[in-house]
mmCIF file of C-alpha atoms in Angstrom:
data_model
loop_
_atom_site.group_PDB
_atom_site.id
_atom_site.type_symbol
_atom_site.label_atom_id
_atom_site.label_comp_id
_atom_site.label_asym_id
_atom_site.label_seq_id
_atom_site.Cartn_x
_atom_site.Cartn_y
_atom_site.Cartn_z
ATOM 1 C CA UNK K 1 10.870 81.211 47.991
ATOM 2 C CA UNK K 2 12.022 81.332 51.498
ATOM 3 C CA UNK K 3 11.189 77.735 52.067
ATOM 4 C CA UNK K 4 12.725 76.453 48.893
ATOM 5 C CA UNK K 5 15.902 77.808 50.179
ATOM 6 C CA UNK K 6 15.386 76.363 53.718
ATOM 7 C CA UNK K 7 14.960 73.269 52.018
ATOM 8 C CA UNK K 8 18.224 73.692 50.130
ATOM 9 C CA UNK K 9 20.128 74.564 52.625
ATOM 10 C CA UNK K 10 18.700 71.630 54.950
ATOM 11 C CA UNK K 11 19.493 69.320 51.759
ATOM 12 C CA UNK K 12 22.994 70.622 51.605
ATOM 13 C CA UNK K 13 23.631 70.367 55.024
ATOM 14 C CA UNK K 14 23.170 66.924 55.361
ATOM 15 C CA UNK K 15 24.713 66.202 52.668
ATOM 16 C CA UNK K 16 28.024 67.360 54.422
ATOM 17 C CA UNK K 17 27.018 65.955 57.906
ATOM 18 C CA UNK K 18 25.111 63.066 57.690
ATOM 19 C CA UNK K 19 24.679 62.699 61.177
ATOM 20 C CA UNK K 20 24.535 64.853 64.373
ATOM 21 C CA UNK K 21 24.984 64.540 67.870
ATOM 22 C CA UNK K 22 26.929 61.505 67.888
ATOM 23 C CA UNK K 23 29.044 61.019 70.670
ATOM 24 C CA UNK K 24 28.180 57.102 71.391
ATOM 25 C CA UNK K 25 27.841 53.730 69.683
ATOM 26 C CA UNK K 26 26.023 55.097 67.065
ATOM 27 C CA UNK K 27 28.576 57.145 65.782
ATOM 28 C CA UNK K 28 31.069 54.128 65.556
ATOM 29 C CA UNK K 29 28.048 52.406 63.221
ATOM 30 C CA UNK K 30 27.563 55.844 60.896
ATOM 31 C CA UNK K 31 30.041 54.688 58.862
ATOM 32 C CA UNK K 32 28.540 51.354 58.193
ATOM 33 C CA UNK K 33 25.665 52.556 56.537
ATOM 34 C CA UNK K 34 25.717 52.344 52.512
ATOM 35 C CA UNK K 35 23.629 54.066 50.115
ATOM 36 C CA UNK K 36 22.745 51.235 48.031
ATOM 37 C CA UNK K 37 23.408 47.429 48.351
ATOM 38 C CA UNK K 38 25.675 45.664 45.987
ATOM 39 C CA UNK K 39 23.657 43.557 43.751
ATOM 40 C CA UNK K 40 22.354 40.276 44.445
ATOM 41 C CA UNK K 41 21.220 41.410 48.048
ATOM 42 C CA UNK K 42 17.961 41.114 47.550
ATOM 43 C CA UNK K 43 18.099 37.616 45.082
ATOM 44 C CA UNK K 44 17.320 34.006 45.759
ATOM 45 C CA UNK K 45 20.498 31.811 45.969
ATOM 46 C CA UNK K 46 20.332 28.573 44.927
ATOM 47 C CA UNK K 47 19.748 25.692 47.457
ATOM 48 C CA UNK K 48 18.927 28.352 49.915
ATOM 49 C CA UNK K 49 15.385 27.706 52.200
ATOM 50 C CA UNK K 50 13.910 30.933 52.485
ATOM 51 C CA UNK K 51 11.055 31.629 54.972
ATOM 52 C CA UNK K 52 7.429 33.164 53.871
ATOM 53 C CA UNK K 53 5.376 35.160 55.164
ATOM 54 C CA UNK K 54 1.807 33.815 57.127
ATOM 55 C CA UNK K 55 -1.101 35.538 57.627
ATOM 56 C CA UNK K 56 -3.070 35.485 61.195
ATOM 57 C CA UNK K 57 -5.879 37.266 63.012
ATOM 58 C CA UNK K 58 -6.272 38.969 66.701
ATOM 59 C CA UNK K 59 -8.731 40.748 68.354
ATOM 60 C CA UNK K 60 -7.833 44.071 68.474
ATOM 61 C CA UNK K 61 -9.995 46.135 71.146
ATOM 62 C CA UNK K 62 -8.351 49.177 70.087
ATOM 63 C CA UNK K 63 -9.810 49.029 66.826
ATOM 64 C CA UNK K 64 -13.192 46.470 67.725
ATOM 65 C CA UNK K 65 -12.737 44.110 65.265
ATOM 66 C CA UNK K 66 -10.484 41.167 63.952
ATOM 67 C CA UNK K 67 -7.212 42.786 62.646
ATOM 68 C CA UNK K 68 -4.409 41.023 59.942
ATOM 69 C CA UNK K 69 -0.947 40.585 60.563
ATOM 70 C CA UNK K 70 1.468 39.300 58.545
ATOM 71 C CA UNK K 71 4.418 37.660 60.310
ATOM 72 C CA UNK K 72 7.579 35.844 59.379
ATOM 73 C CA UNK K 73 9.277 33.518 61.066
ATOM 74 C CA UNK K 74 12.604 32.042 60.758
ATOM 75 C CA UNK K 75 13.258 29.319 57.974
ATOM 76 C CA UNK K 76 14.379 26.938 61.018
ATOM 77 C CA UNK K 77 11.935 28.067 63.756
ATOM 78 C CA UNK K 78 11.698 26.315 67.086
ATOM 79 C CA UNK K 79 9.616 27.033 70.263
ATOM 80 C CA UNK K 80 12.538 25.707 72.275
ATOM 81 C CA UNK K 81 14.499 28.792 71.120
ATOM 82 C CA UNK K 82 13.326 32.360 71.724
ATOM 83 C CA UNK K 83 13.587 34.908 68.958
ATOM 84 C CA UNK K 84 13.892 39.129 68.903
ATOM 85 C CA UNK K 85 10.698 40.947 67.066
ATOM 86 C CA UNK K 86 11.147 43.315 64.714
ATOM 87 C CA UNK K 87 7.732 45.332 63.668
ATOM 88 C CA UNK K 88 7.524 47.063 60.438
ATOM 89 C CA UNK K 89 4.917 49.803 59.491
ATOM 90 C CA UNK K 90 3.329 50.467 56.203
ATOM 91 C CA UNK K 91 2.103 53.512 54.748
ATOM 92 C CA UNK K 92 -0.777 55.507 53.965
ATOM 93 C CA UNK K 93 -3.553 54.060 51.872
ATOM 94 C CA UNK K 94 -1.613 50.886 52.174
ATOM 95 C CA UNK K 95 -2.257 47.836 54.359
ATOM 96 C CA UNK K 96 -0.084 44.589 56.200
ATOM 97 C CA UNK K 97 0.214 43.483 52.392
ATOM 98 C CA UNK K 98 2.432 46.056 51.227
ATOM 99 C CA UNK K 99 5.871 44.555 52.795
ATOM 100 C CA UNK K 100 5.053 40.952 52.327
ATOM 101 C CA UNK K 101 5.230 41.506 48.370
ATOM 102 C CA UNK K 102 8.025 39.810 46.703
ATOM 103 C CA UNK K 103 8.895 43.419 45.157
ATOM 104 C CA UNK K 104 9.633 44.183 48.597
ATOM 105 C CA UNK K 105 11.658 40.777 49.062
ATOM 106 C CA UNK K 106 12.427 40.785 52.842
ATOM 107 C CA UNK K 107 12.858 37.341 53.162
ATOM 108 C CA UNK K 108 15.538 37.057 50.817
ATOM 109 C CA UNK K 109 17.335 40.409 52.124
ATOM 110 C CA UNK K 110 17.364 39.217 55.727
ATOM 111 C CA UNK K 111 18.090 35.403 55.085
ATOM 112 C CA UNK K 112 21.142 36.893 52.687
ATOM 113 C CA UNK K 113 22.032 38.827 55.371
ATOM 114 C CA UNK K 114 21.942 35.981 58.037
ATOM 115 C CA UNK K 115 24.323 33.665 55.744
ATOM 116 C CA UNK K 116 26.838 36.022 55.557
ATOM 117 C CA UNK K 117 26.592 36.700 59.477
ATOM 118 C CA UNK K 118 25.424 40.194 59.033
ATOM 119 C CA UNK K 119 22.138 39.919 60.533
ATOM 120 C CA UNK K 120 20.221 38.105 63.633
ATOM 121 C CA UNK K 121 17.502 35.359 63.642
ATOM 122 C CA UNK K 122 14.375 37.303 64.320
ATOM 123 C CA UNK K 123 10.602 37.496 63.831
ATOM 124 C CA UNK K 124 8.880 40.121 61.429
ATOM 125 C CA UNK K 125 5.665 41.069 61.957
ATOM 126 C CA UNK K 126 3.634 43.033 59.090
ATOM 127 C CA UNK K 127 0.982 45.160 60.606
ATOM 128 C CA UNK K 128 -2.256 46.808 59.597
ATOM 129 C CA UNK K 129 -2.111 50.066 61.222
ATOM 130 C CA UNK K 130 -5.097 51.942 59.967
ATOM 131 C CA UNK K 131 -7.275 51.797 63.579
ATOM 132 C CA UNK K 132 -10.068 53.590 63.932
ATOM 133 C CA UNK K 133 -13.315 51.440 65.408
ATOM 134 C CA UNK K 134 -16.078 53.398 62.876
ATOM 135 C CA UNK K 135 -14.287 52.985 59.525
ATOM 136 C CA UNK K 136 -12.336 49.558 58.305
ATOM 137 C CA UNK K 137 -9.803 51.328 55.593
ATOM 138 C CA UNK K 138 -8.463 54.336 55.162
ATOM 139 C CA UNK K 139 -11.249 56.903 53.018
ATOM 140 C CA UNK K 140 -8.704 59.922 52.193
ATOM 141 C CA UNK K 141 -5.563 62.223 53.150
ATOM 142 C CA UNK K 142 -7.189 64.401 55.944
ATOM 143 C CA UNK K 143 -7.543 64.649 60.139
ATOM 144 C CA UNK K 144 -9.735 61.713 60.554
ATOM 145 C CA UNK K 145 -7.407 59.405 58.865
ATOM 146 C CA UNK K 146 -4.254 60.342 60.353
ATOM 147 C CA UNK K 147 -6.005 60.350 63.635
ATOM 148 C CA UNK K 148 -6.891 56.275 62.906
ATOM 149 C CA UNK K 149 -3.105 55.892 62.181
ATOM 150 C CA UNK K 150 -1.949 57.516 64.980
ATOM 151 C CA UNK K 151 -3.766 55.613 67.055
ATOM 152 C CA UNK K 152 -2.462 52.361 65.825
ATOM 153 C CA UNK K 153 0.171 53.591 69.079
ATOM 154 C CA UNK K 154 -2.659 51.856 71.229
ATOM 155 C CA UNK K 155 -3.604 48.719 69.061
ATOM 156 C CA UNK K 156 0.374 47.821 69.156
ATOM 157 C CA UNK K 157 0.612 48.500 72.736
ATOM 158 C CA UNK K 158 -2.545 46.921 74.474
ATOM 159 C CA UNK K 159 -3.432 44.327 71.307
ATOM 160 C CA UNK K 160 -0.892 43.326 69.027
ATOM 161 C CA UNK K 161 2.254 43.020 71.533
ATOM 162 C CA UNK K 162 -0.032 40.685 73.743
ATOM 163 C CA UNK K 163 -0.906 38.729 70.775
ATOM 164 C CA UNK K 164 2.655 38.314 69.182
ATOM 165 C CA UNK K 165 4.506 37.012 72.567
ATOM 166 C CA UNK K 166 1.539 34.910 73.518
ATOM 167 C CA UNK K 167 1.629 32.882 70.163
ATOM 168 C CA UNK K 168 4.991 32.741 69.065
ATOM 169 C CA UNK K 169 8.105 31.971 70.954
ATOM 170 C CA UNK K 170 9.468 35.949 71.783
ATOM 171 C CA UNK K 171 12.194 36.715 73.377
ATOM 172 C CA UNK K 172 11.080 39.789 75.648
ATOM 173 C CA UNK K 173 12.155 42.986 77.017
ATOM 174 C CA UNK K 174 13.178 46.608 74.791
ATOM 175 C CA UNK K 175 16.985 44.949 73.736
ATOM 176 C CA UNK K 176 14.679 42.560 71.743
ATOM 177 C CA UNK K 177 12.150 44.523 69.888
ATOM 178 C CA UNK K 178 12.758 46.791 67.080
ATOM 179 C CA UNK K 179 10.401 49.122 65.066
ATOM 180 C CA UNK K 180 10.539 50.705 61.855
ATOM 181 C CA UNK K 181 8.322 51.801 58.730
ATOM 182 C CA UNK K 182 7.607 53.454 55.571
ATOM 183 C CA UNK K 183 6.480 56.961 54.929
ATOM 184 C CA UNK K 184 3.288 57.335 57.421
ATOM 185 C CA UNK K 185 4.436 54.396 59.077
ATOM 186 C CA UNK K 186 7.609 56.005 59.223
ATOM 187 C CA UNK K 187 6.169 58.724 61.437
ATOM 188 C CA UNK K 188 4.240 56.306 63.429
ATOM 189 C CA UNK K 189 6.980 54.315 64.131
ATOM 190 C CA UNK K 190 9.062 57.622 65.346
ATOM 191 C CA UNK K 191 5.910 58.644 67.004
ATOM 192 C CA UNK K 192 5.779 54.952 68.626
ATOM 193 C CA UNK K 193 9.685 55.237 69.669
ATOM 194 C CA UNK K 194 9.745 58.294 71.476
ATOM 195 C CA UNK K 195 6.553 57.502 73.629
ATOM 196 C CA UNK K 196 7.978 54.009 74.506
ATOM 197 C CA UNK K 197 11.349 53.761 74.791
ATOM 198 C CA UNK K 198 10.778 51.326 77.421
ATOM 199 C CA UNK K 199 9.480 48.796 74.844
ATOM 200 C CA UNK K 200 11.854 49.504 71.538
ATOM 201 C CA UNK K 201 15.749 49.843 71.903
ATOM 202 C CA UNK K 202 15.708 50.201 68.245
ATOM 203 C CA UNK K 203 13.518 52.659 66.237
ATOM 204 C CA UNK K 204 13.978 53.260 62.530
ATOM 205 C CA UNK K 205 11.754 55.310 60.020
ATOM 206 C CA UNK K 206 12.283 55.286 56.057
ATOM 207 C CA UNK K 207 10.873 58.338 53.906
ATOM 208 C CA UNK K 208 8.526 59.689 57.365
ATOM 209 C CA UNK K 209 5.943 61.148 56.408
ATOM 210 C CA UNK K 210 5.335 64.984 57.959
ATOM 211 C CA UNK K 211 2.696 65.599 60.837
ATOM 212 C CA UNK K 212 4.808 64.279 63.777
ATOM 213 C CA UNK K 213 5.614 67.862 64.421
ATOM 214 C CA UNK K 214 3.077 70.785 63.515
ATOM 215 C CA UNK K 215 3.214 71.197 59.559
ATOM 216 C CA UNK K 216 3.211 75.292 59.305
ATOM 217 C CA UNK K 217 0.338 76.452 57.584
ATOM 218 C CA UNK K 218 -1.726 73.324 57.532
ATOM 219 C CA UNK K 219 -4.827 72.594 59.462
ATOM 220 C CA UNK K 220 -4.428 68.735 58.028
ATOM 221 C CA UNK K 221 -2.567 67.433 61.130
ATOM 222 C CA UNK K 222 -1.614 69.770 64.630
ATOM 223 C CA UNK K 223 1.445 67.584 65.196
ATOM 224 C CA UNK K 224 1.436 64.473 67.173
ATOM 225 C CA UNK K 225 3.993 65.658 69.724
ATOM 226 C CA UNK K 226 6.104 69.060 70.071
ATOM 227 C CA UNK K 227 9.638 69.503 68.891
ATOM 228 C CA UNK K 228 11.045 69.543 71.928
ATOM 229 C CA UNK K 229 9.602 66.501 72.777
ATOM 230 C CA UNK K 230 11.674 64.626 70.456
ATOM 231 C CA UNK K 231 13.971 63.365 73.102
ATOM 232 C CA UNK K 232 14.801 60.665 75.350
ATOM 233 C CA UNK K 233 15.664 60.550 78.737
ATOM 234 C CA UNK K 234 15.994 57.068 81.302
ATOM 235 C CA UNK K 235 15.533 55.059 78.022
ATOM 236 C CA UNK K 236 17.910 56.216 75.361
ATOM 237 C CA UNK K 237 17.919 53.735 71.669
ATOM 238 C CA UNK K 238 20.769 51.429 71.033
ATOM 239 C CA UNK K 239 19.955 52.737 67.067
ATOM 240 C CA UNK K 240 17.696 55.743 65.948
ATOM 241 C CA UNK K 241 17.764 55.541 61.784
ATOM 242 C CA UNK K 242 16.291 57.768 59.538
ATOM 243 C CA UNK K 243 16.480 57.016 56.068
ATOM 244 C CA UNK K 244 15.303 59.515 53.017
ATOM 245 C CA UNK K 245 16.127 60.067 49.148
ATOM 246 C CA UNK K 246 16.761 63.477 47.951
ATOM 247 C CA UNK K 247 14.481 62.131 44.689
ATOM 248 C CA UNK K 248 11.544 61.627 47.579
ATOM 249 C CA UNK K 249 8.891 64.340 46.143
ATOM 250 C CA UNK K 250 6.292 63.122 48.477
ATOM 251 C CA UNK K 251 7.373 63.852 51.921
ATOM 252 C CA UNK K 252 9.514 66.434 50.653
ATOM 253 C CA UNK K 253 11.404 68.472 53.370
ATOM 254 C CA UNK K 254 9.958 66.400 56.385
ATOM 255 C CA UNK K 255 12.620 63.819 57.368
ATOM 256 C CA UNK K 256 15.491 66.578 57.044
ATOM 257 C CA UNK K 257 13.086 68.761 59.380
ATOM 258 C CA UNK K 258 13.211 66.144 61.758
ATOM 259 C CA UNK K 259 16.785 65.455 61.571
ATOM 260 C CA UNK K 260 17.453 69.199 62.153
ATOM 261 C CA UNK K 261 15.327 68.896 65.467
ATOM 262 C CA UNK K 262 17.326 65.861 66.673
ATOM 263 C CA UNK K 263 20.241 68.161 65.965
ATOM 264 C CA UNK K 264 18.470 70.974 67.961
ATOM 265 C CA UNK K 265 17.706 68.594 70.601
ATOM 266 C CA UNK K 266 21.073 67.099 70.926
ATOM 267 C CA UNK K 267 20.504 63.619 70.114
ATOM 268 C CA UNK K 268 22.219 60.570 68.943
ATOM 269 C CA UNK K 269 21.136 59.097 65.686
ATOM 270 C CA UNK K 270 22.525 57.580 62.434
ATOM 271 C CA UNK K 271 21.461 59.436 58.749
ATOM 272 C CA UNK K 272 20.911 57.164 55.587
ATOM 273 C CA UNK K 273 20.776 59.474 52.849
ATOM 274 C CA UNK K 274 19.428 58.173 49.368
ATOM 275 C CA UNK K 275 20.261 60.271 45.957
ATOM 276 C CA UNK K 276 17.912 58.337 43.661
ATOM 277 C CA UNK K 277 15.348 56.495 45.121
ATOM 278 C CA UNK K 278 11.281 57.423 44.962
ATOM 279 C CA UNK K 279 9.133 57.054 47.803
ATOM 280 C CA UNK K 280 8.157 53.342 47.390
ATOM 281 C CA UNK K 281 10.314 49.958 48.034
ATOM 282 C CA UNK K 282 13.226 51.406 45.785
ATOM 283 C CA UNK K 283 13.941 53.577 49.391
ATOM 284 C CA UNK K 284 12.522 50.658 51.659
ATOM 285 C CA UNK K 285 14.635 47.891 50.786
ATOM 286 C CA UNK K 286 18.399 49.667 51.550
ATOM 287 C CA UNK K 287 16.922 51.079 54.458
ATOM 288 C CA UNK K 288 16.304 47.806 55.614
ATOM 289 C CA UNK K 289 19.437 46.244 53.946
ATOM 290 C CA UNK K 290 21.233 48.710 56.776
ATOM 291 C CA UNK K 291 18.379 48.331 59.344
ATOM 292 C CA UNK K 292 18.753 44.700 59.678
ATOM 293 C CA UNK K 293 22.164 44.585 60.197
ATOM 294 C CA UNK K 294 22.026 47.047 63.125
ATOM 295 C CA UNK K 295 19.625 45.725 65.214
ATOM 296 C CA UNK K 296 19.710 43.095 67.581
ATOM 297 C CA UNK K 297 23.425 43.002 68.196
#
């Protein structure tokens, strides 16, 4: 019972205060964010060349084999012009598939949002972050399997960075590379931000999944960093987001609990609360409706 009511009472708080510790540019951009798109974001116009998504292959050490990536380029790409990187994360069970769906329909949310001049030319790159060198796919919800996601951290850093800028025409340095995913890729990506703020000015997560702090009373995960480690210092983000819908059953509690530690730990970041949502691309797509128009500028 108590924890139903610190639930509640996390719930109700945000709903009041959407965001905490805002004292920079991010609190200028808090009021930018909507709940839902209008319609037609997320539609194909007509006479309108919208990119796709293409599959390729690297070598990841991290994991010792050949790993997928999905990445999208812009409709009008050029090596003789450098372009920002945006990474997104998928969830659990799931693979570098999930956001290239046309359910999902990135293409046609960021290329709306570049011709009404709300969003950047940029690459997107789909990863597989399942990495673990004795299993290919994920077997089941326990340690060994989160362990194989949270070392994607590794794979991104020392195998799939390398690969992206070496192929494709990147324009380099933190100001130009964003991160963001999806329930466990949520956390991953939060994990990813606050252990390399060096590399990613922009960090977003969307429904995060618990188990980047301690979860009380479960031996599933010991927490991939303390609270008060959720901070930055020398390297602070141009945007933190954390998106989440109140109708989210799956991750329950987890991204208010990490809100409330941001609060705790007096840092800057911008709230996108959903009221009726579920945890799948319903949540994903305004997240990144908002996301996309943040970064990069």
């Amino acid at each position: 019972m108590k924890k139903i009511l610190l639930n509640l009472a996390l719930l109700s708080l945000f709903a009041i205060m959407p965001i905490f510790a805002s004292e920079g540019k991010m609190k200028d951009l808090q009021s930018k964010i909507v709940e839902l798109p209008e319609k037609g974001y997320d539609q194909v116009r007509q006479g309108v060349k919208y990119p796709t998504f293409k599959k390729y292959s690297y070598d990841s050490k991290t994991a010792g084999r050949k790993t997928n990536v999905n990445v999208l380029l812009p409709a009008d790409y050029s090596e003789d012009k450098e372009y920002p990187v945006l990474y997104i994360l998928h969830g659990f069970f799931d693979n570098e598939n999930w956001m290239s769906r046309s359910i999902v329909a990135i293409p046609q949310i960021l290329t709306n949002l570049q011709l009404d001049g709300k969003a950047q030319e940029m690459i997107i790159v789909l990863p597989y972050i399942f990495c673990d060198k004795d299993i290919p796919s994920c077997t089941g919800m326990d340690m060994k399997n989160c362990l194989a996601y949270d070392n994607f951290i590794n794979d991104l850093t020392t195998d799939l960075i390398p690969f992206i800028e070496s192929t494709f025409s990147v324009k380099k340095g933190r100001e130009n590379t964003a991160i963001t995913g999806f329930s466990m890729g949520g956390r991953e990506s939060l994990f990813i931000g606050f252990n390399h703020p060096e590399l990613f000015a922009y960090i977003g997560a969307v429904c995060p999944a618990p188990g980047l702090v301690k979860i009380p009373g479960s031996p599933m995960h010991p927490g991939q960093m303390k609270a008060e480690d959720m901070k930055f210092d020398q390297y602070k983000p141009e945007i933190l987001l954390i998106s989440s819908s109140r109708s989210d059953g799956v991750v329950s509690s987890a991204p208010d609990s990490y809100r409330s530690i941001l609060v705790k730990n007096d840092q800057e970041f911008l709230s996108h609360i959903l009221n009726t949502t579920g945890h799948d691309h319903t949540s994903v797509k305004p997240h990144l409706y908002n996301y996309l128009q943040l970064i990069f500028n």
